[in-house]
Short mmCIF file of C-alpha atoms (C1' of nucleotides) in Angstrom, two decimals:
data_model
loop_
_atom_site.label_atom_id
_atom_site.label_comp_id
_atom_site.label_asym_id
_atom_site.label_seq_id
_atom_site.Cartn_x
_atom_site.Cartn_y
_atom_site.Cartn_z
CA MET A 1 -31.59 0.40 4.87
CA LYS A 2 -28.11 -1.03 6.65
CA ILE A 3 -25.18 -2.00 4.10
CA ALA A 4 -21.64 -3.90 5.40
CA SER A 5 -18.54 -4.54 3.68
CA TRP A 6 -15.72 -7.15 6.07
CA ASN A 7 -13.03 -8.83 3.87
CA VAL A 8 -13.52 -11.99 6.12
CA ASN A 9 -9.77 -14.12 4.88
CA SER A 10 -12.16 -17.30 3.50
CA ILE A 11 -15.19 -17.48 3.70
CA LYS A 12 -14.92 -21.38 4.36
CA ALA A 13 -12.85 -20.73 8.00
CA ARG A 14 -14.70 -17.58 8.08
CA LEU A 15 -17.82 -19.30 8.61
CA ALA A 16 -18.92 -19.31 12.20
CA ASN A 17 -17.45 -16.39 12.41
CA VAL A 18 -20.00 -14.67 9.93
CA VAL A 19 -23.33 -15.64 10.62
CA ASP A 20 -22.49 -15.20 14.22
CA TRP A 21 -21.80 -11.68 13.79
CA LEU A 22 -24.89 -10.92 10.84
CA LYS A 23 -27.14 -12.44 13.61
CA GLN A 24 -25.88 -9.13 16.21
CA ALA A 25 -25.73 -7.09 13.66
CA GLU A 26 -28.01 -7.82 10.93
CA PRO A 27 -27.17 -5.32 8.36
CA ASP A 28 -29.60 -5.11 4.85
CA VAL A 29 -26.54 -5.29 2.68
CA VAL A 30 -23.32 -7.10 3.03
CA CYS A 31 -20.42 -7.00 0.37
CA LEU A 32 -18.10 -9.80 1.27
CA GLN A 33 -14.59 -9.82 -0.28
CA GLU A 34 -11.05 -12.40 0.30
CA ILE A 35 -13.52 -15.34 0.23
CA LYS A 36 -11.12 -17.52 -1.49
CA THR A 37 -13.35 -20.44 -3.01
CA VAL A 38 -15.19 -20.79 -6.15
CA ASP A 39 -19.42 -20.60 -6.33
CA GLU A 40 -19.79 -23.65 -6.36
CA THR A 41 -18.73 -24.19 -2.47
CA PHE A 42 -19.56 -20.61 -1.71
CA PRO A 43 -21.38 -21.71 1.51
CA SER A 44 -24.90 -20.37 0.16
CA GLU A 45 -27.45 -22.25 2.40
CA ALA A 46 -25.97 -21.06 5.12
CA PHE A 47 -26.84 -16.51 4.44
CA GLU A 48 -30.25 -17.74 2.34
CA ASP A 49 -31.01 -19.58 6.06
CA LEU A 50 -30.68 -16.02 7.54
CA GLY A 51 -33.42 -14.91 4.66
CA TYR A 52 -30.34 -13.39 2.64
CA ASN A 53 -30.05 -13.62 -1.35
CA VAL A 54 -26.80 -14.53 -2.39
CA ALA A 55 -24.36 -13.43 -5.69
CA VAL A 56 -20.96 -14.18 -5.87
CA HIS A 57 -17.99 -13.63 -7.88
CA GLY A 58 -15.60 -16.30 -6.66
CA GLN A 59 -12.17 -17.78 -7.99
CA LYS A 60 -10.17 -21.37 -6.40
CA ALA A 61 -7.52 -19.80 -3.12
CA TYR A 62 -7.73 -16.10 -4.28
CA ASN A 63 -9.64 -13.14 -4.08
CA GLY A 64 -13.72 -13.55 -5.05
CA VAL A 65 -16.31 -11.45 -4.09
CA ALA A 66 -19.91 -11.90 -2.80
CA LEU A 67 -22.67 -9.86 -1.94
CA LEU A 68 -25.67 -10.80 0.05
CA SER A 69 -28.38 -8.83 0.34
CA LYS A 70 -32.09 -9.43 1.91
CA ARG A 71 -33.80 -7.54 -0.73
CA PRO A 72 -33.72 -8.90 -4.24
CA LEU A 73 -29.94 -8.75 -6.17
CA GLU A 74 -31.05 -7.28 -9.44
CA ASP A 75 -28.92 -6.66 -12.16
CA VAL A 76 -25.70 -8.39 -10.58
CA ARG A 77 -22.44 -7.43 -13.04
CA ARG A 78 -19.35 -9.89 -12.08
CA GLY A 79 -16.22 -8.21 -12.77
CA LEU A 80 -14.90 -4.34 -13.35
CA PRO A 81 -14.64 -3.30 -16.62
CA GLY A 82 -11.81 -2.41 -18.72
CA ASP A 83 -10.29 -5.22 -18.74
CA ARG A 84 -10.68 -8.55 -20.63
CA GLN A 85 -7.41 -10.06 -19.05
CA ASP A 86 -8.18 -9.58 -15.92
CA ASP A 87 -9.23 -12.74 -14.67
CA GLN A 88 -9.05 -12.12 -10.64
CA ALA A 89 -12.31 -12.20 -9.06
CA ARG A 90 -12.57 -8.80 -7.05
CA PHE A 91 -15.46 -7.11 -8.46
CA ILE A 92 -19.38 -7.73 -8.34
CA ASP A 93 -22.13 -4.97 -8.08
CA ALA A 94 -26.12 -4.96 -8.17
CA LEU A 95 -29.18 -2.85 -8.38
CA ILE A 96 -30.69 -2.81 -4.76
CA PRO A 97 -34.71 -1.03 -4.34
CA THR A 98 -35.57 0.43 -1.86
CA ASP A 99 -38.29 2.59 -1.11
CA ARG A 100 -36.67 5.16 -1.98
CA ALA A 101 -34.60 5.00 -4.87
CA PRO A 102 -32.37 2.18 -6.07
CA VAL A 103 -28.93 1.93 -5.17
CA ARG A 104 -26.26 -0.25 -6.83
CA VAL A 105 -23.89 -1.30 -4.90
CA ALA A 106 -20.23 -2.70 -5.78
CA SER A 107 -18.65 -5.20 -2.72
CA LEU A 108 -14.85 -4.66 -4.43
CA TYR A 109 -11.38 -5.88 -3.79
CA LEU A 110 -8.37 -3.46 -4.73
CA PRO A 111 -5.34 -5.18 -5.65
CA ASN A 112 -2.47 -4.68 -2.41
CA GLY A 113 0.12 -3.98 -5.39
CA ASN A 114 3.35 -4.44 -2.97
CA PRO A 115 5.85 -4.68 -4.07
CA ARG A 116 6.44 -1.56 -5.40
CA ASP A 117 9.16 -2.85 -7.65
CA SER A 118 6.90 -6.27 -9.12
CA GLU A 119 4.17 -6.18 -11.62
CA LYS A 120 1.81 -6.79 -8.88
CA PHE A 121 2.07 -2.56 -8.52
CA PRO A 122 0.95 -1.49 -12.17
CA TYR A 123 -1.85 -4.01 -11.65
CA LYS A 124 -2.37 -2.22 -8.59
CA LEU A 125 -2.59 1.68 -10.32
CA LYS A 126 -4.09 0.00 -13.53
CA TRP A 127 -7.14 -1.66 -11.49
CA MET A 128 -7.70 2.41 -10.44
CA ASP A 129 -8.16 3.59 -13.17
CA ARG A 130 -10.49 1.24 -13.62
CA LEU A 131 -11.99 1.91 -11.09
CA ILE A 132 -12.00 5.74 -11.61
CA ALA A 133 -13.59 5.37 -15.16
CA HIS A 134 -16.48 2.41 -13.74
CA ALA A 135 -17.30 5.65 -10.82
CA LYS A 136 -17.55 7.81 -13.69
CA SER A 137 -19.56 6.20 -15.49
CA LEU A 138 -21.78 5.39 -12.68
CA LEU A 139 -21.80 9.38 -12.08
CA GLU A 140 -23.15 9.77 -15.53
CA GLN A 141 -25.89 7.12 -15.81
CA GLU A 142 -27.21 9.18 -12.52
CA GLU A 143 -27.19 5.89 -10.35
CA GLU A 144 -27.20 6.51 -6.91
CA PHE A 145 -24.43 4.10 -5.56
CA VAL A 146 -21.58 2.84 -2.22
CA LEU A 147 -18.24 1.35 -3.43
CA ALA A 148 -17.61 -0.62 -0.47
CA GLY A 149 -15.01 -3.15 -0.31
CA ASP A 150 -11.28 -3.49 0.77
CA TYR A 151 -9.40 -0.82 -0.55
CA ASN A 152 -6.16 -1.57 0.45
CA VAL A 153 -5.44 2.08 0.67
CA ILE A 154 -4.18 4.42 3.65
CA PRO A 155 -6.20 7.64 2.86
CA THR A 156 -4.02 9.76 4.95
CA SER A 157 -1.17 9.44 7.93
CA ASP A 158 -3.95 9.92 10.19
CA ASP A 159 -5.44 5.88 9.33
CA VAL A 160 -2.10 4.80 10.24
CA TYR A 161 -0.54 3.48 13.78
CA ASP A 162 3.17 4.81 11.89
CA ALA A 163 2.79 6.73 9.11
CA LYS A 164 6.82 6.51 9.04
CA ALA A 165 6.90 2.80 8.96
CA TRP A 166 4.37 2.77 5.72
CA ALA A 167 6.07 5.45 3.89
CA ASP A 168 7.15 3.24 0.78
CA ASP A 169 4.38 0.64 1.08
CA ALA A 170 1.79 0.27 -1.63
CA LEU A 171 -1.05 1.04 0.33
CA PHE A 172 0.48 4.63 1.44
CA VAL A 173 2.60 5.78 -1.19
CA TYR A 174 2.20 8.51 -3.17
CA GLU A 175 0.47 7.53 -6.08
CA THR A 176 -1.45 5.31 -4.96
CA ARG A 177 -3.09 7.59 -2.32
CA ALA A 178 -3.79 10.55 -5.41
CA LYS A 179 -6.05 7.88 -7.52
CA PHE A 180 -8.23 7.24 -4.36
CA TYR A 181 -7.84 10.97 -4.10
CA THR A 182 -9.27 11.36 -7.58
CA LEU A 183 -11.66 8.22 -7.22
CA SER A 184 -13.40 10.66 -4.04
CA HIS A 185 -12.89 13.64 -5.77
CA LEU A 186 -15.64 12.76 -8.31
CA GLY A 187 -18.23 13.44 -6.08
CA LEU A 188 -17.83 10.39 -3.23
CA THR A 189 -17.70 10.98 0.05
CA ASP A 190 -15.76 8.75 2.66
CA ALA A 191 -18.71 8.20 5.01
CA PHE A 192 -16.62 6.94 7.69
CA ARG A 193 -15.03 10.84 7.85
CA VAL A 194 -18.38 12.00 7.68
CA ARG A 195 -19.23 10.19 11.39
CA HIS A 196 -15.65 10.14 13.08
CA ALA A 197 -12.94 12.59 12.56
CA GLU A 198 -11.07 11.77 15.33
CA PRO A 199 -7.65 10.27 14.16
CA HIS A 200 -6.43 7.06 14.58
CA LEU A 201 -9.78 4.40 14.22
CA TYR A 202 -8.72 1.37 11.87
CA THR A 203 -10.48 -1.52 10.23
CA PHE A 204 -7.58 -3.46 10.01
CA TRP A 205 -4.68 -5.55 12.47
CA ASP A 206 -1.85 -8.34 11.29
CA TYR A 207 -1.92 -11.25 12.93
CA GLN A 208 1.36 -10.70 13.61
CA ARG A 209 3.72 -8.16 15.59
CA GLY A 210 0.90 -8.51 18.59
CA ALA A 211 -0.91 -5.74 16.02
CA TRP A 212 -4.75 -6.11 17.69
CA PRO A 213 -3.74 -5.97 21.38
CA LYS A 214 -1.41 -2.77 20.23
CA ASP A 215 -3.47 -0.95 18.47
CA HIS A 216 -1.20 -1.38 15.60
CA GLY A 217 -4.40 -0.74 12.88
CA LEU A 218 -4.38 0.74 9.32
CA ARG A 219 -8.17 2.00 7.80
CA ILE A 220 -8.04 0.42 4.26
CA ASP A 221 -11.49 -0.26 4.54
CA HIS A 222 -13.85 2.24 3.08
CA LEU A 223 -17.45 3.17 2.26
CA LEU A 224 -17.34 6.25 -0.92
CA LEU A 225 -21.10 6.76 -1.44
CA SER A 226 -22.19 8.50 -4.16
CA PRO A 227 -24.15 12.24 -3.81
CA GLN A 228 -27.51 11.18 -3.62
CA ALA A 229 -26.32 8.27 -1.02
CA THR A 230 -24.51 10.84 0.94
CA ASP A 231 -27.62 12.82 1.31
CA ARG A 232 -29.23 9.26 2.98
CA LEU A 233 -26.22 9.03 5.17
CA GLY A 234 -26.86 7.88 8.96
CA ASP A 235 -24.70 6.31 11.25
CA CYS A 236 -21.25 4.60 9.84
CA ASP A 237 -18.81 2.61 12.05
CA VAL A 238 -16.59 -0.63 12.30
CA ASP A 239 -17.45 -3.57 14.04
CA ALA A 240 -14.19 -3.47 16.10
CA TYR A 241 -15.08 -6.22 18.20
CA VAL A 242 -14.63 -9.53 16.12
CA ARG A 243 -11.27 -9.28 15.79
CA GLY A 244 -11.00 -9.69 19.45
CA TRP A 245 -12.77 -12.98 18.45
CA GLN A 246 -11.51 -16.93 18.21
CA LYS A 247 -10.43 -17.07 14.67
CA PRO A 248 -11.01 -13.82 13.94
CA SER A 249 -10.41 -12.07 10.21
CA ASP A 250 -7.63 -10.15 10.05
CA HIS A 251 -10.53 -7.45 8.57
CA VAL A 252 -14.09 -5.64 10.69
CA PRO A 253 -16.88 -5.00 9.17
CA ILE A 254 -17.18 -1.78 8.46
CA TRP A 255 -20.86 -0.59 7.91
CA CYS A 256 -23.42 2.82 7.50
CA VAL A 257 -26.87 3.16 7.42
CA LEU A 258 -28.92 4.91 4.08
CA ASP A 259 -32.38 7.19 5.58
CA GLU A 260 -35.63 5.57 3.83
"C1'" DA G 1 8.91 -4.04 8.09
"C1'" DT G 2 12.13 -8.62 7.68
"C1'" DG G 3 5.59 -12.39 7.11
"C1'" DC G 4 7.25 -13.72 13.11
"C1'" DC G 5 0.81 -15.53 11.61
"C1'" DG G 6 -2.72 -17.90 9.28
"C1'" DG G 7 -5.42 -19.33 4.95
"C1'" DG G 8 -5.03 -22.44 0.67
"C1'" DC G 9 -3.94 -26.41 -1.70
"C1'" DG G 10 -2.40 -30.59 -0.79
"C1'" DA G 11 -0.46 -33.52 1.72
"C1'" DA G 12 5.13 -31.33 3.10
"C1'" DG G 13 6.22 -26.70 1.92
"C1'" DC G 14 5.34 -22.69 -0.37
"C1'" DC G 15 2.44 -18.77 -2.36
"C1'" DC G 16 0.06 -15.14 -0.74
"C1'" DG G 17 -1.42 -10.97 1.96
"C1'" DA G 18 -0.37 -5.99 3.94
#
DNA sequence: ATGCCGGGCGAAGCCCGA
């Protein structure tokens, strides 16, 4: 089962790209972020025509996440537990049956957190605390799971083109990375790093300053796997080529295969 | 790294992203 994650930066603006990529990549499950639209205007038909079931947790103009799956999407849950005041659409998960154990797949869009002296930074850290608590409860329930999405976290200096330039950014400061390590140290595996040890491989390149041709990127989209999912991990890679297409997202898909 | 690009909203120019 091939599971992919992609921050598309507006599903309406990116629909043609997403459909073209789906036809080539043929993922079984897709986690989308920054769809930037409400559930009612999400272009579900385009994906249903390709054989996908669709679950959406949308929001007008900002954020918004969705799941596409060729297998059934069961027990769909919208929103990250832990803060009833939080109305930003940044989390959806569902249980997906497979030939082996069912896998719970989450599509998450972790807050950016900049500027660091604004209320956005503590919101990011609190959101990460809630994600840690959610992962703990999934582990306690012994569900096999994949937490996929745009984490807005640069895990190490190997994951950024210029670590010094990003030293004080909310994606890379110590508090952010410490939360990410707390999450992964629960026993989760950064699937990409199982298959790729070499530094300076990215999932995001800014639209500005010629970041793509200069390969000034960041690795901020991640697939974190539970222990049982890690036991099934096959290949894992980034489809960087779509960044070179016309009208690209600034992020590219990351995917992994869970053996069956 | 300062939003220079790109999207939403809504019909110009501001908000937002990383």
